[in-house]
Tab-separated table of C-alpha atoms in Angstrom:
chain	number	residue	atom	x	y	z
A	1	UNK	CA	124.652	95.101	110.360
A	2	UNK	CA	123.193	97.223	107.682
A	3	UNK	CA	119.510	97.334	109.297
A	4	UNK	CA	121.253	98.911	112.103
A	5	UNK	CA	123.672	101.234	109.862
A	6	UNK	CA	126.824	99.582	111.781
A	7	UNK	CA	129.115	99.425	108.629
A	8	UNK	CA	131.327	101.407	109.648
A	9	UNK	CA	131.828	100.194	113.280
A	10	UNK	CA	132.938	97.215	111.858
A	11	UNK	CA	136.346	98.109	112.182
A	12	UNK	CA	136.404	99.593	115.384
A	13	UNK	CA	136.791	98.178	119.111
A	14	UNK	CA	133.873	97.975	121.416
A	15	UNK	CA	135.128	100.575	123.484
A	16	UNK	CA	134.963	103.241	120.930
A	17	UNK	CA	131.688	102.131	120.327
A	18	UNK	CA	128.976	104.989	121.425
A	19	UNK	CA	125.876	103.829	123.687
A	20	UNK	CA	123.533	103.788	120.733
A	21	UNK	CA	126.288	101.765	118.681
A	22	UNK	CA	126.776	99.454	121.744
A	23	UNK	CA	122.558	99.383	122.195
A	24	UNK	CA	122.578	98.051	118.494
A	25	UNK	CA	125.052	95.935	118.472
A	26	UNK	CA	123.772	94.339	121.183
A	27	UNK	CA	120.481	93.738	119.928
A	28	UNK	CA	122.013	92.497	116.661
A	29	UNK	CA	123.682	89.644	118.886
A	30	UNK	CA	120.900	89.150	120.385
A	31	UNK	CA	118.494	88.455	117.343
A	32	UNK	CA	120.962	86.927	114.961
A	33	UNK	CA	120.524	82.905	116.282
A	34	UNK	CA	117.577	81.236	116.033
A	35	UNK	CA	116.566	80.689	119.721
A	36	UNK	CA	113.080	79.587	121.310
A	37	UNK	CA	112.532	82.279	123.439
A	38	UNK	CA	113.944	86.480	123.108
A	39	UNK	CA	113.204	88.476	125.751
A	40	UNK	CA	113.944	92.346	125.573
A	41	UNK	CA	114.042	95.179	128.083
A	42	UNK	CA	113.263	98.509	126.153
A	43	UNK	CA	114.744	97.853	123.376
A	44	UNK	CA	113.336	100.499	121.319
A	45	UNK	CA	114.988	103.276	124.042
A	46	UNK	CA	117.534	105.485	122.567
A	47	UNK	CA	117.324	104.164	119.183
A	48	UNK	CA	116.274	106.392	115.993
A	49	UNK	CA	113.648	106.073	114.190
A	50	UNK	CA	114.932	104.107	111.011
A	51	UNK	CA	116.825	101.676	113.889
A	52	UNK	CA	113.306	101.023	115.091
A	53	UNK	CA	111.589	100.389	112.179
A	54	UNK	CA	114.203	97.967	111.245
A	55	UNK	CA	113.821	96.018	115.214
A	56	UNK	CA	110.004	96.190	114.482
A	57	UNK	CA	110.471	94.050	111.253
A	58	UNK	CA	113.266	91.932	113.041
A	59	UNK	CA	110.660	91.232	115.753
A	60	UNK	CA	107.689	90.764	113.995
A	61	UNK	CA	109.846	88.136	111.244
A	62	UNK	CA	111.601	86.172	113.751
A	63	UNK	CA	111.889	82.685	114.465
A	64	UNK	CA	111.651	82.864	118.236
A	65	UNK	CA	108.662	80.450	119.615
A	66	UNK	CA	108.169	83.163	122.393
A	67	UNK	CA	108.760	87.095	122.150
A	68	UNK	CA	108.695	88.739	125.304
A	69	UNK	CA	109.072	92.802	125.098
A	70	UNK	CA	108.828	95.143	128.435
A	71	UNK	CA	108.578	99.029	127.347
A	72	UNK	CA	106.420	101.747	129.409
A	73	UNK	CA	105.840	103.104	125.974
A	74	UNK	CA	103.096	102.273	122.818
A	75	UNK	CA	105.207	101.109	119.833
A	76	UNK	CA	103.296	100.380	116.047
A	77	UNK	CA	104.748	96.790	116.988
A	78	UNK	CA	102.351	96.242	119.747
A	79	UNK	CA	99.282	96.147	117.870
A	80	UNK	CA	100.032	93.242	115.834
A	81	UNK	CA	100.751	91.196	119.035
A	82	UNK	CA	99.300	89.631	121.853
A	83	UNK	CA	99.795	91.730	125.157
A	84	UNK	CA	99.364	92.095	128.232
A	85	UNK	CA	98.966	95.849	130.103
A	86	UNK	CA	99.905	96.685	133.497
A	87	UNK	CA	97.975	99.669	134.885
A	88	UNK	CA	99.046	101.625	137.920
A	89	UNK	CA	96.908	99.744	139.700
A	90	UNK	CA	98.814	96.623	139.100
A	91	UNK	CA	95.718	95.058	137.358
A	92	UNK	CA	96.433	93.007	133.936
A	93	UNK	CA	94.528	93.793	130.903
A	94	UNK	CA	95.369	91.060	128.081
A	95	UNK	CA	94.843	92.521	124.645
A	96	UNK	CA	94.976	90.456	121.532
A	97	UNK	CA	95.403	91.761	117.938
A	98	UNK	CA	93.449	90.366	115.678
């Protein structure tokens, strides 16, 4: 709750929630059990930049066996992962950081 600054939603209903409050709090669901495998569609869309930095180290800490993260844009968090480019062509290109 505090990585994502949602102290003070805490008290209100999800309706009164805005879309970045409801992105957040969704992602906090989302990463607070210990499951096998997370899988996230842009998560890092719409977020600011402290929010991110805080996902980043979420991501890069968690217990999940597999972490599967679709973006069409670079994020810091990339590099110290494996993964796998799509081109416009449709051709893979794996990348490993090492």
């Amino acid at each position: 709750v505090a990585g994502f600054a949602l102290q003070n939603v805490q008290s209100q209903t999800w309706q009164h929630a805005s879309v970045g409050q409801r992105k957040k709090l969704s992602l906090l669901l989302a990463l607070s059990r210990p499951v096998p495998t997370v899988l996230l569609d842009e998560p890092f869309n719409g977020l600011d930049d402290a929010a991110c930095e805080f996902l980043t180290t979420t991501l890069s800490t968690h217990t999940a066996d597999l972490t599967l993260v679709v973006s069409h844009q670079h994020h810091p968090l990339f590099d110290t992962m494996t993964s796998l480019q799509l081109s416009s062509s449709g051709l893979c290109t794996p990348s490993f950081a090492g």
